[in-house]
Every structure is written in structure tokens, then in C-alpha cells.
Coordinates of C-alpha atoms in Angstrom, one line a residue:
Chain A
E1 CA -13.7 -99.3 34.9
T2 CA -13.8 -96.7 37.7
G3 CA -14.2 -99.1 40.6
V4 CA -18.0 -98.4 40.8
T5 CA -20.0 -100.9 38.9
Q6 CA -23.7 -100.5 38.1
T7 CA -26.0 -103.1 36.8
P8 CA -27.9 -103.4 34.6
R9 CA -26.6 -100.9 32.0
H10 CA -30.0 -100.6 30.4
L11 CA -33.5 -101.4 31.8
V12 CA -36.9 -101.2 30.2
M13 CA -39.8 -101.7 32.6
G14 CA -43.6 -101.3 32.6
M15 CA -45.3 -99.1 35.0
T16 CA -46.6 -102.0 37.1
N17 CA -43.2 -103.8 37.3
K18 CA -40.8 -104.1 40.2
K19 CA -37.1 -103.9 39.5
S20 CA -33.9 -103.1 41.3
L21 CA -30.8 -101.2 40.3
K22 CA -27.5 -102.4 41.8
C23 CA -24.3 -100.5 42.6
E24 CA -21.1 -102.0 43.9
Q25 CA -17.9 -100.2 44.8
H26 CA -14.5 -101.8 45.4
L27 CA -12.8 -98.6 46.6
G28 CA -13.3 -98.9 50.3
H29 CA -15.3 -95.7 50.3
N30 CA -17.7 -95.0 53.2
A31 CA -20.4 -92.9 51.4
M32 CA -22.6 -93.8 48.5
Y33 CA -25.1 -91.7 46.4
W34 CA -27.9 -92.1 43.9
Y35 CA -28.3 -89.4 41.3
K36 CA -31.0 -89.0 38.6
Q37 CA -29.9 -87.4 35.3
S38 CA -32.7 -86.4 33.0
A39 CA -32.2 -84.8 29.6
K40 CA -31.8 -81.0 29.7
K41 CA -31.9 -81.0 33.6
P42 CA -29.3 -80.7 36.3
L43 CA -28.1 -83.7 38.2
E44 CA -30.6 -84.5 40.9
L45 CA -29.3 -85.9 44.2
M46 CA -31.7 -88.6 45.4
F47 CA -30.2 -90.4 48.3
V48 CA -27.0 -90.3 50.4
Y49 CA -25.7 -93.1 52.5
S50 CA -22.8 -92.6 54.9
L51 CA -21.5 -95.7 56.8
E52 CA -24.6 -97.6 55.6
E53 CA -27.0 -95.1 57.2
R54 CA -29.3 -92.9 55.0
V55 CA -28.3 -89.4 55.7
E56 CA -30.2 -87.6 53.0
N57 CA -33.5 -88.2 51.1
N58 CA -34.2 -85.3 48.8
S59 CA -38.0 -85.4 48.6
V60 CA -37.9 -88.5 46.4
P61 CA -41.2 -90.2 45.7
S62 CA -41.8 -93.4 47.6
R63 CA -41.9 -95.5 44.4
F64 CA -38.0 -95.2 44.7
S65 CA -36.7 -97.1 47.7
P66 CA -33.0 -97.3 48.5
E67 CA -31.2 -100.0 50.4
C68 CA -27.6 -100.1 51.6
P69 CA -26.9 -103.5 53.1
N70 CA -23.2 -102.9 53.6
S71 CA -20.6 -100.3 52.7
S72 CA -19.9 -101.8 49.3
H73 CA -23.4 -102.2 47.9
L74 CA -26.2 -99.9 47.2
F75 CA -29.6 -100.7 45.6
L76 CA -32.4 -98.7 44.3
H77 CA -35.7 -100.6 44.3
L78 CA -38.3 -99.4 41.8
H79 CA -42.0 -100.0 41.7
T80 CA -45.0 -98.5 39.9
L81 CA -42.9 -96.0 38.1
Q82 CA -44.1 -93.3 35.7
P83 CA -42.8 -92.5 32.2
E84 CA -41.3 -89.3 33.6
D85 CA -39.0 -91.4 35.7
S86 CA -37.1 -92.5 32.6
A87 CA -33.6 -91.2 33.0
L88 CA -30.0 -92.2 33.6
Y89 CA -29.5 -93.2 37.2
L90 CA -26.0 -92.7 38.5
C91 CA -24.4 -94.2 41.5
A92 CA -21.3 -92.6 43.1
S93 CA -19.1 -93.2 46.1
S94 CA -16.6 -91.2 48.1
Q95 CA -14.3 -91.4 51.1
D96 CA -15.4 -88.6 53.4
S97 CA -14.7 -87.7 56.9
V98 CA -16.9 -85.5 59.2
G99 CA -15.8 -81.9 59.0
Q100 CA -13.5 -82.5 56.1
P101 CA -13.8 -81.4 52.5
S102 CA -14.9 -83.9 49.9
S103 CA -12.1 -85.7 48.1
G104 CA -14.5 -86.0 45.2
Y105 CA -16.9 -88.7 44.0
T106 CA -16.3 -91.7 41.8
F107 CA -19.2 -92.4 39.5
G108 CA -20.5 -95.6 37.9
S109 CA -21.5 -95.7 34.3
G110 CA -25.1 -95.5 35.1
T111 CA -28.3 -97.4 34.3
R112 CA -30.4 -96.1 31.5
L113 CA -34.0 -96.6 32.6
T114 CA -36.9 -96.5 30.3
V115 CA -40.5 -96.7 31.7
V116 CA -43.1 -97.7 29.2
Chain B
A1 CA -29.4 -70.9 46.7
Q2 CA -27.3 -72.1 43.8
S3 CA -23.7 -72.5 44.8
V4 CA -22.1 -73.1 41.5
A5 CA -23.1 -71.8 38.0
Q6 CA -22.0 -72.7 34.5
P7 CA -23.2 -69.7 32.5
E8 CA -23.0 -71.4 29.1
D9 CA -25.2 -74.3 28.1
Q10 CA -23.1 -75.0 25.0
V11 CA -19.5 -74.2 23.8
N12 CA -18.5 -74.8 20.2
V13 CA -14.9 -74.6 19.1
A14 CA -12.8 -75.7 16.1
E15 CA -10.3 -78.5 16.6
G16 CA -6.9 -77.0 17.5
N17 CA -8.4 -73.8 19.0
P18 CA -8.3 -73.0 22.7
L19 CA -11.2 -74.3 24.8
T20 CA -12.6 -72.6 27.9
V21 CA -15.6 -73.8 29.9
K22 CA -16.7 -71.3 32.5
C23 CA -17.7 -71.9 36.1
T24 CA -18.4 -69.5 39.0
Y25 CA -19.2 -70.2 42.6
S26 CA -21.1 -68.4 45.3
V27 CA -20.2 -69.9 48.7
S28 CA -18.7 -68.4 51.8
G29 CA -15.5 -69.7 53.2
N30 CA -13.0 -71.8 51.3
P31 CA -14.6 -73.7 48.4
Y32 CA -13.2 -76.9 47.1
L33 CA -13.7 -77.1 43.3
F34 CA -13.9 -79.9 40.9
W35 CA -14.4 -80.6 37.2
Y36 CA -15.9 -83.7 35.8
V37 CA -16.5 -84.8 32.2
Q38 CA -19.3 -87.1 30.9
Y39 CA -19.3 -88.9 27.6
P40 CA -22.6 -90.2 26.1
N41 CA -24.3 -92.9 28.2
R42 CA -21.4 -92.9 30.7
G43 CA -20.9 -91.8 34.2
L44 CA -19.0 -88.7 35.2
Q45 CA -15.3 -88.9 35.1
F46 CA -13.0 -86.8 37.4
L47 CA -10.8 -84.3 35.6
L48 CA -9.2 -82.2 38.3
K49 CA -9.8 -80.5 41.6
Y50 CA -8.6 -77.5 43.6
I51 CA -8.3 -77.8 47.3
T52 CA -5.6 -75.5 48.3
G53 CA -2.2 -74.3 47.1
D54 CA -1.3 -73.3 43.6
N55 CA -4.2 -71.6 41.8
L56 CA -3.5 -73.3 38.5
V57 CA -4.5 -76.9 38.6
K58 CA -3.5 -79.4 36.0
G59 CA -5.7 -82.5 35.3
S60 CA -6.3 -85.3 32.9
Y61 CA -6.3 -85.2 29.1
G62 CA -4.4 -81.9 29.0
F63 CA -7.0 -79.9 30.9
E64 CA -6.2 -77.2 33.5
A65 CA -8.2 -74.9 35.6
E66 CA -7.4 -71.7 37.4
F67 CA -8.9 -70.8 40.8
N68 CA -9.6 -67.0 40.9
K69 CA -10.8 -66.0 44.3
S70 CA -11.5 -62.3 43.5
Q71 CA -13.7 -63.3 40.5
T72 CA -15.1 -66.4 42.3
S73 CA -14.3 -68.5 39.2
F74 CA -12.8 -71.8 38.3
H75 CA -12.7 -71.9 34.5
L76 CA -11.6 -75.1 32.7
K77 CA -9.2 -74.6 29.9
K78 CA -7.4 -76.6 27.2
P79 CA -4.9 -74.9 24.9
S80 CA -5.7 -77.0 21.8
A81 CA -9.1 -78.8 21.7
L82 CA -9.6 -82.2 20.1
V83 CA -12.7 -83.6 18.5
S84 CA -12.6 -86.3 21.3
D85 CA -13.1 -83.6 23.9
S86 CA -16.7 -83.2 22.8
A87 CA -18.7 -84.1 25.9
L88 CA -20.7 -82.7 28.8
Y89 CA -18.6 -80.9 31.4
F90 CA -19.7 -80.4 35.0
C91 CA -18.3 -78.0 37.6
A92 CA -18.8 -78.9 41.3
V93 CA -18.1 -77.3 44.6
S94 CA -17.8 -78.7 48.1
F95 CA -18.0 -76.4 51.1
L96 CA -18.5 -76.5 54.9
L97 CA -22.1 -75.3 55.1
N98 CA -23.2 -78.1 52.8
D99 CA -21.5 -80.7 54.9
Y100 CA -18.8 -80.9 52.2
K101 CA -21.2 -82.7 49.8
L102 CA -20.6 -81.9 46.1
S103 CA -23.0 -79.5 44.5
F104 CA -23.0 -79.7 40.7
G105 CA -23.5 -77.1 38.1
A106 CA -26.0 -77.7 35.3
G107 CA -23.4 -78.8 32.8
T108 CA -21.9 -77.4 29.6
T109 CA -22.0 -79.3 26.4
V110 CA -18.8 -78.9 24.4
T111 CA -18.7 -79.6 20.7
V112 CA -15.3 -79.6 18.9
R113 CA -15.7 -79.6 15.2
A114 CA -13.0 -81.0 12.9

């Protein structure tokens, strides 16, 4: 285990369902990230939270809704998804300071999402 | 503008042979460079990073990488590849103008044949 835990590991959902992905980190990091990884495509940064505030939202459709209730937990709420949203969703965390280089990210194992 | 590039989608080597995975960057100022590895259906695992100091960085699982400022490269190397090194490898860069967030390359799939 890396210290970043994602649940569930696998999720199959219909296009009309509502589900949530959960990420938890026990590293004391102050920033958390959601990435989407599709086959044959580069990693797509979706959302960035720093000190529980959303600092980046990279033109992600509104059917994806992030939530960061505290510095240890990050959720991705899903509703009315499309089949093209099927992918591996990765959560990451880091300990970063303003104006300082990144010390690197710690990733969870991901949630494999299939939309049917 | 792309800040880090991995020019090879795939690298195939025989077990026991040297392995090189290429990475070049295009950022101004001082880049901070990282390599990650991803096994099937897993998250990315940190291998090594260059921040400052010695240009040759040693990391996990016998991997090393050399920072070459004149060639703007940070190639990952292993002297003798193992079948278990077969995975997807990502180069990443962090730099001031990107608020020091990591920008990832597209990834290189390494296959080591027995």
C-alpha cells in the first residue's frame, strides 16, 4: 500500500446511476488530485485540491463532481455518465508548498470504472 | 505546449540486455524531473527524481536516470532488464511556470522478453 487508498477497485454502473469514488490518504499531504487514464491516451488531470480548496478544474463535464471534505479525503461523485467515461480513475496526493517544486505525487491503485 | 515528451510508445528488449526509456523536456528555468512506473491495473509508483545536485540519480529496482541539461533529457536506464520490468513508464516534470504541478508524458510501454 502506498498510503493512498481508493475504493472501490472496480465499479460497473449504468448511465442513469449515481455513484461515488472515494480516496483517502494517510500521509499528511495537503494537496489531492483526480486523474483519468483511458487506454492509449495520456493521463488527464481532472481536479486539484489544495488545503481542501479546489484550485483547478480542467474543463471536466459537470457529470463529474468532486468533493474534498477534509485534507485526508477526496470524493468523485458520478451521475449520468457516458460509455466513453469508462477508464481508470486515479487519485494522488502530495505535500506541496507555494513557490516550491513538487516533491512528487503518491498515487492510489485506482478505480476501474465501466459504464454500460 | 507540451512540457515533457516520451518519443517512444513502446520499447522491447530481451531479458539481461540494457534498457533505456527516453524522456525530453521543454521548460524554461530549472526543471524537476520524475520517473514513475505503472503495472497493469495499478496506480503509478515513484521510481526516482532529480531536483538538484548530481546529474546521475539512482532509484528503485535498479533503475537510474541521467539529467542532461544541454540535451534537455532525462532518460531512464537499467543495465540488465528483467521480465518483471515489463510495465508502463511515465516521465514527469515540475516547473515554476506550472505552479510546480507535475506534467506527465504520454507513457512508454516496456516489454522485456525472456
